[in-house]
């Protein structure tokens, strides 16, 4: 007589319970991946803008245009951008800001009319905040600054030769 091999019902139930416990402890980490990805995306945009702005400043300094606002600088690739004190300007219209960002970052931007508009047409949106600053917003988010929705990069342009641009990440709502 051959002895049958296999698992007993008790062994199967114990394995299922153990897998259930592992799933309950691991699920919150996997659920939060989208939030972490959005935060990382905004941080990547900050780094890209800082790098591009360094190149723009270098080109402006070589052309002697780093000491005044409202200058235009032509990069080696033939791209012309508007600068304030050598850095990317923040005091232009939202359409001009979007165009300049598209030129120096080689990404597409949706011009946002207000803080409640969701970025849906492009991977990024841009919203003019004041005469010297704008927000860069990832797809699926708005430029809203309330904690529950805030997920953007706030860029404040240089206002003089000694006040350099600032880059502030707001990610409480990513």
PDB file of C-alpha atoms in Angstrom:
ATOM      1  CA  UNK A   1       0.000   0.000   0.000  1.00  0.00           C
ATOM      2  CA  UNK A   2       1.370   3.431  -0.972  1.00  0.00           C
ATOM      3  CA  UNK A   3       1.189   6.318   1.429  1.00  0.00           C
ATOM      4  CA  UNK A   4      -0.346   9.440  -0.112  1.00  0.00           C
ATOM      5  CA  UNK A   5       1.692  12.611   0.094  1.00  0.00           C
ATOM      6  CA  UNK A   6       0.310  16.132   0.463  1.00  0.00           C
ATOM      7  CA  UNK A   7      -0.546  18.830   2.926  1.00  0.00           C
ATOM      8  CA  UNK A   8      -3.142  18.512   5.622  1.00  0.00           C
ATOM      9  CA  UNK A   9      -5.938  21.030   5.944  1.00  0.00           C
ATOM     10  CA  UNK A  10      -4.384  22.415   9.126  1.00  0.00           C
ATOM     11  CA  UNK A  11      -1.060  23.045   7.376  1.00  0.00           C
ATOM     12  CA  UNK A  12      -2.807  24.878   4.540  1.00  0.00           C
ATOM     13  CA  UNK A  13      -4.801  27.057   6.966  1.00  0.00           C
ATOM     14  CA  UNK A  14      -1.634  27.969   8.903  1.00  0.00           C
ATOM     15  CA  UNK A  15       0.151  28.984   5.668  1.00  0.00           C
ATOM     16  CA  UNK A  16      -2.833  31.083   4.572  1.00  0.00           C
ATOM     17  CA  UNK A  17      -2.924  32.846   7.953  1.00  0.00           C
ATOM     18  CA  UNK A  18       0.807  33.593   7.762  1.00  0.00           C
ATOM     19  CA  UNK A  19       0.440  34.980   4.226  1.00  0.00           C
ATOM     20  CA  UNK A  20      -2.487  37.128   5.399  1.00  0.00           C
ATOM     21  CA  UNK A  21      -0.415  38.597   8.233  1.00  0.00           C
ATOM     22  CA  UNK A  22       2.437  39.375   5.833  1.00  0.00           C
ATOM     23  CA  UNK A  23       0.032  41.027   3.381  1.00  0.00           C
ATOM     24  CA  UNK A  24      -1.479  43.224   6.098  1.00  0.00           C
ATOM     25  CA  UNK A  25       1.942  44.423   7.252  1.00  0.00           C
ATOM     26  CA  UNK A  26       3.306  44.968   3.713  1.00  0.00           C
ATOM     27  CA  UNK A  27       0.234  46.595   2.109  1.00  0.00           C
ATOM     28  CA  UNK A  28       0.663  50.091   3.637  1.00  0.00           C
ATOM     29  CA  UNK A  29       4.177  50.329   2.232  1.00  0.00           C
ATOM     30  CA  UNK A  30       3.011  49.492  -1.304  1.00  0.00           C
ATOM     31  CA  UNK A  31      -0.006  51.798  -1.093  1.00  0.00           C
ATOM     32  CA  UNK A  32       2.286  54.750  -0.316  1.00  0.00           C
ATOM     33  CA  UNK A  33       4.474  54.216  -3.400  1.00  0.00           C
ATOM     34  CA  UNK A  34       2.500  56.676  -5.541  1.00  0.00           C
ATOM     35  CA  UNK A  35       2.993  59.438  -2.980  1.00  0.00           C
ATOM     36  CA  UNK A  36       6.718  58.716  -2.779  1.00  0.00           C
ATOM     37  CA  UNK A  37       6.940  58.741  -6.568  1.00  0.00           C
ATOM     38  CA  UNK A  38       5.258  62.167  -6.810  1.00  0.00           C
ATOM     39  CA  UNK A  39       7.567  63.586  -4.133  1.00  0.00           C
ATOM     40  CA  UNK A  40      10.602  62.233  -5.985  1.00  0.00           C
ATOM     41  CA  UNK A  41       9.311  63.648  -9.260  1.00  0.00           C
ATOM     42  CA  UNK A  42       9.022  67.136  -7.780  1.00  0.00           C
ATOM     43  CA  UNK A  43      12.526  66.807  -6.288  1.00  0.00           C
ATOM     44  CA  UNK A  44      13.807  65.746  -9.718  1.00  0.00           C
ATOM     45  CA  UNK A  45      12.179  68.796 -11.301  1.00  0.00           C
ATOM     46  CA  UNK A  46      13.916  70.980  -8.722  1.00  0.00           C
ATOM     47  CA  UNK A  47      17.305  69.466  -9.543  1.00  0.00           C
ATOM     48  CA  UNK A  48      16.705  69.817 -13.285  1.00  0.00           C
ATOM     49  CA  UNK A  49      15.695  73.465 -12.911  1.00  0.00           C
ATOM     50  CA  UNK A  50      18.706  74.221 -10.711  1.00  0.00           C
ATOM     51  CA  UNK A  51      21.056  72.635 -13.244  1.00  0.00           C
ATOM     52  CA  UNK A  52      19.464  74.441 -16.165  1.00  0.00           C
ATOM     53  CA  UNK A  53      19.509  77.718 -14.248  1.00  0.00           C
ATOM     54  CA  UNK A  54      23.248  77.300 -13.596  1.00  0.00           C
ATOM     55  CA  UNK A  55      23.824  76.945 -17.322  1.00  0.00           C
ATOM     56  CA  UNK A  56      21.625  79.967 -18.066  1.00  0.00           C
ATOM     57  CA  UNK A  57      23.529  82.044 -15.494  1.00  0.00           C
ATOM     58  CA  UNK A  58      26.878  80.975 -16.965  1.00  0.00           C
ATOM     59  CA  UNK A  59      25.770  82.001 -20.421  1.00  0.00           C
ATOM     60  CA  UNK A  60      24.366  85.304 -19.116  1.00  0.00           C
ATOM     61  CA  UNK A  61      27.613  86.043 -17.277  1.00  0.00           C
ATOM     62  CA  UNK A  62      29.639  85.350 -20.409  1.00  0.00           C
ATOM     63  CA  UNK A  63      27.388  87.757 -22.321  1.00  0.00           C
ATOM     64  CA  UNK A  64      27.615  90.393 -19.561  1.00  0.00           C
ATOM     65  CA  UNK A  65      23.859  90.232 -18.872  1.00  0.00           C
ATOM     66  CA  UNK A  66      23.919  89.063 -15.245  1.00  0.00           C
ATOM     67  CA  UNK A  67      23.523  92.502 -13.648  1.00  0.00           C
ATOM     68  CA  UNK A  68      20.022  93.489 -14.803  1.00  0.00           C
ATOM     69  CA  UNK A  69      16.458  92.221 -15.039  1.00  0.00           C
ATOM     70  CA  UNK A  70      14.549  91.597 -18.246  1.00  0.00           C
ATOM     71  CA  UNK A  71      17.478  90.413 -20.330  1.00  0.00           C
ATOM     72  CA  UNK A  72      17.373  87.755 -23.025  1.00  0.00           C
ATOM     73  CA  UNK A  73      20.084  85.141 -23.283  1.00  0.00           C
ATOM     74  CA  UNK A  74      20.696  82.862 -26.248  1.00  0.00           C
ATOM     75  CA  UNK A  75      22.064  79.461 -25.352  1.00  0.00           C
ATOM     76  CA  UNK A  76      24.498  77.485 -27.555  1.00  0.00           C
ATOM     77  CA  UNK A  77      21.574  75.448 -28.870  1.00  0.00           C
ATOM     78  CA  UNK A  78      19.952  78.606 -30.241  1.00  0.00           C
ATOM     79  CA  UNK A  79      17.327  78.697 -27.474  1.00  0.00           C
ATOM     80  CA  UNK A  80      16.591  82.198 -26.167  1.00  0.00           C
ATOM     81  CA  UNK A  81      15.254  82.671 -22.624  1.00  0.00           C
ATOM     82  CA  UNK A  82      14.290  85.676 -20.512  1.00  0.00           C
ATOM     83  CA  UNK A  83      16.489  86.270 -17.467  1.00  0.00           C
ATOM     84  CA  UNK A  84      16.557  88.364 -14.322  1.00  0.00           C
ATOM     85  CA  UNK A  85      20.057  88.976 -12.979  1.00  0.00           C
ATOM     86  CA  UNK A  86      21.351  86.064 -15.013  1.00  0.00           C
ATOM     87  CA  UNK A  87      18.771  83.507 -13.884  1.00  0.00           C
ATOM     88  CA  UNK A  88      15.496  82.380 -15.408  1.00  0.00           C
ATOM     89  CA  UNK A  89      12.948  85.183 -15.005  1.00  0.00           C
ATOM     90  CA  UNK A  90       9.844  84.800 -12.894  1.00  0.00           C
ATOM     91  CA  UNK A  91       8.121  88.064 -13.753  1.00  0.00           C
ATOM     92  CA  UNK A  92       6.837  87.200 -17.202  1.00  0.00           C
ATOM     93  CA  UNK A  93       3.408  85.969 -18.206  1.00  0.00           C
ATOM     94  CA  UNK A  94       2.577  82.333 -17.484  1.00  0.00           C
ATOM     95  CA  UNK A  95       2.763  81.585 -21.214  1.00  0.00           C
ATOM     96  CA  UNK A  96       6.291  83.059 -21.432  1.00  0.00           C
ATOM     97  CA  UNK A  97       7.389  81.157 -18.317  1.00  0.00           C
ATOM     98  CA  UNK A  98       6.009  77.909 -19.767  1.00  0.00           C
ATOM     99  CA  UNK A  99       7.789  78.539 -23.068  1.00  0.00           C
ATOM    100  CA  UNK A 100      11.114  79.307 -21.345  1.00  0.00           C
ATOM    101  CA  UNK A 101      10.815  76.206 -19.149  1.00  0.00           C
ATOM    102  CA  UNK A 102      10.042  74.058 -22.186  1.00  0.00           C
ATOM    103  CA  UNK A 103      13.104  75.438 -23.933  1.00  0.00           C
ATOM    104  CA  UNK A 104      15.633  74.958 -21.138  1.00  0.00           C
ATOM    105  CA  UNK A 105      14.237  71.754 -19.594  1.00  0.00           C
ATOM    106  CA  UNK A 106      13.026  70.131 -22.824  1.00  0.00           C
ATOM    107  CA  UNK A 107       9.717  69.172 -21.199  1.00  0.00           C
ATOM    108  CA  UNK A 108       6.157  70.176 -22.048  1.00  0.00           C
ATOM    109  CA  UNK A 109       4.205  72.437 -19.685  1.00  0.00           C
ATOM    110  CA  UNK A 110       0.524  73.246 -19.397  1.00  0.00           C
ATOM    111  CA  UNK A 111      -0.133  76.899 -18.488  1.00  0.00           C
ATOM    112  CA  UNK A 112      -2.483  76.901 -15.489  1.00  0.00           C
ATOM    113  CA  UNK A 113      -5.021  79.725 -15.295  1.00  0.00           C
ATOM    114  CA  UNK A 114      -5.592  79.400 -11.536  1.00  0.00           C
ATOM    115  CA  UNK A 115      -4.682  77.298  -8.496  1.00  0.00           C
ATOM    116  CA  UNK A 116      -7.658  74.967  -8.931  1.00  0.00           C
ATOM    117  CA  UNK A 117      -6.845  73.846 -12.495  1.00  0.00           C
ATOM    118  CA  UNK A 118      -5.596  70.244 -12.620  1.00  0.00           C
ATOM    119  CA  UNK A 119      -2.633  69.460 -14.853  1.00  0.00           C
ATOM    120  CA  UNK A 120      -4.119  67.105 -17.415  1.00  0.00           C
ATOM    121  CA  UNK A 121      -2.786  67.959 -20.881  1.00  0.00           C
ATOM    122  CA  UNK A 122       0.941  67.650 -20.156  1.00  0.00           C
ATOM    123  CA  UNK A 123       3.235  65.960 -17.625  1.00  0.00           C
ATOM    124  CA  UNK A 124       3.817  69.310 -15.905  1.00  0.00           C
ATOM    125  CA  UNK A 125       1.917  72.506 -15.295  1.00  0.00           C
ATOM    126  CA  UNK A 126       3.134  76.010 -14.494  1.00  0.00           C
ATOM    127  CA  UNK A 127       1.270  78.737 -12.624  1.00  0.00           C
ATOM    128  CA  UNK A 128       2.456  82.335 -12.121  1.00  0.00           C
ATOM    129  CA  UNK A 129       2.137  83.179  -8.434  1.00  0.00           C
ATOM    130  CA  UNK A 130       3.480  86.717  -8.165  1.00  0.00           C
ATOM    131  CA  UNK A 131       5.609  89.191 -10.054  1.00  0.00           C
ATOM    132  CA  UNK A 132       8.727  87.154  -9.212  1.00  0.00           C
ATOM    133  CA  UNK A 133       7.638  83.555  -8.676  1.00  0.00           C
ATOM    134  CA  UNK A 134       5.851  80.601 -10.221  1.00  0.00           C
ATOM    135  CA  UNK A 135       4.884  77.025  -9.341  1.00  0.00           C
ATOM    136  CA  UNK A 136       5.762  73.869 -11.264  1.00  0.00           C
ATOM    137  CA  UNK A 137       3.080  71.215 -10.728  1.00  0.00           C
ATOM    138  CA  UNK A 138       3.143  67.494 -11.660  1.00  0.00           C
ATOM    139  CA  UNK A 139       0.392  65.850 -13.725  1.00  0.00           C
ATOM    140  CA  UNK A 140      -2.830  65.121 -11.859  1.00  0.00           C
ATOM    141  CA  UNK A 141      -2.275  67.870  -9.266  1.00  0.00           C
ATOM    142  CA  UNK A 142      -3.210  71.529  -8.897  1.00  0.00           C
ATOM    143  CA  UNK A 143      -1.190  74.561  -7.820  1.00  0.00           C
ATOM    144  CA  UNK A 144      -3.288  74.716  -4.646  1.00  0.00           C
ATOM    145  CA  UNK A 145      -1.254  75.438  -1.514  1.00  0.00           C
ATOM    146  CA  UNK A 146      -3.569  73.876   1.065  1.00  0.00           C
ATOM    147  CA  UNK A 147      -1.840  71.041   2.891  1.00  0.00           C
ATOM    148  CA  UNK A 148      -4.097  68.306   1.493  1.00  0.00           C
ATOM    149  CA  UNK A 149      -3.401  69.244  -2.148  1.00  0.00           C
ATOM    150  CA  UNK A 150       0.012  70.902  -2.075  1.00  0.00           C
ATOM    151  CA  UNK A 151       2.438  69.146  -4.428  1.00  0.00           C
ATOM    152  CA  UNK A 152       4.608  71.548  -6.389  1.00  0.00           C
ATOM    153  CA  UNK A 153       7.911  73.323  -6.740  1.00  0.00           C
ATOM    154  CA  UNK A 154       7.836  77.031  -5.949  1.00  0.00           C
ATOM    155  CA  UNK A 155      10.473  79.018  -7.856  1.00  0.00           C
ATOM    156  CA  UNK A 156      11.230  82.566  -6.781  1.00  0.00           C
ATOM    157  CA  UNK A 157      13.428  84.423  -9.246  1.00  0.00           C
ATOM    158  CA  UNK A 158      16.500  86.460  -8.423  1.00  0.00           C
ATOM    159  CA  UNK A 159      15.594  90.028  -7.471  1.00  0.00           C
ATOM    160  CA  UNK A 160      19.087  91.507  -7.472  1.00  0.00           C
ATOM    161  CA  UNK A 161      22.684  90.539  -8.097  1.00  0.00           C
ATOM    162  CA  UNK A 162      23.024  89.336  -4.495  1.00  0.00           C
ATOM    163  CA  UNK A 163      19.618  87.642  -4.071  1.00  0.00           C
ATOM    164  CA  UNK A 164      19.752  84.345  -5.958  1.00  0.00           C
ATOM    165  CA  UNK A 165      16.676  82.300  -6.940  1.00  0.00           C
ATOM    166  CA  UNK A 166      15.062  80.027  -4.366  1.00  0.00           C
ATOM    167  CA  UNK A 167      13.549  76.614  -4.978  1.00  0.00           C
ATOM    168  CA  UNK A 168      10.985  75.437  -2.429  1.00  0.00           C
ATOM    169  CA  UNK A 169       9.407  71.985  -2.575  1.00  0.00           C
ATOM    170  CA  UNK A 170       5.897  71.775  -1.137  1.00  0.00           C
ATOM    171  CA  UNK A 171       4.919  68.104  -0.899  1.00  0.00           C
ATOM    172  CA  UNK A 172       2.354  67.766   1.885  1.00  0.00           C
ATOM    173  CA  UNK A 173      -0.314  66.753  -0.617  1.00  0.00           C
ATOM    174  CA  UNK A 174       1.637  64.549  -2.995  1.00  0.00           C
TER     175      UNK A 174
END
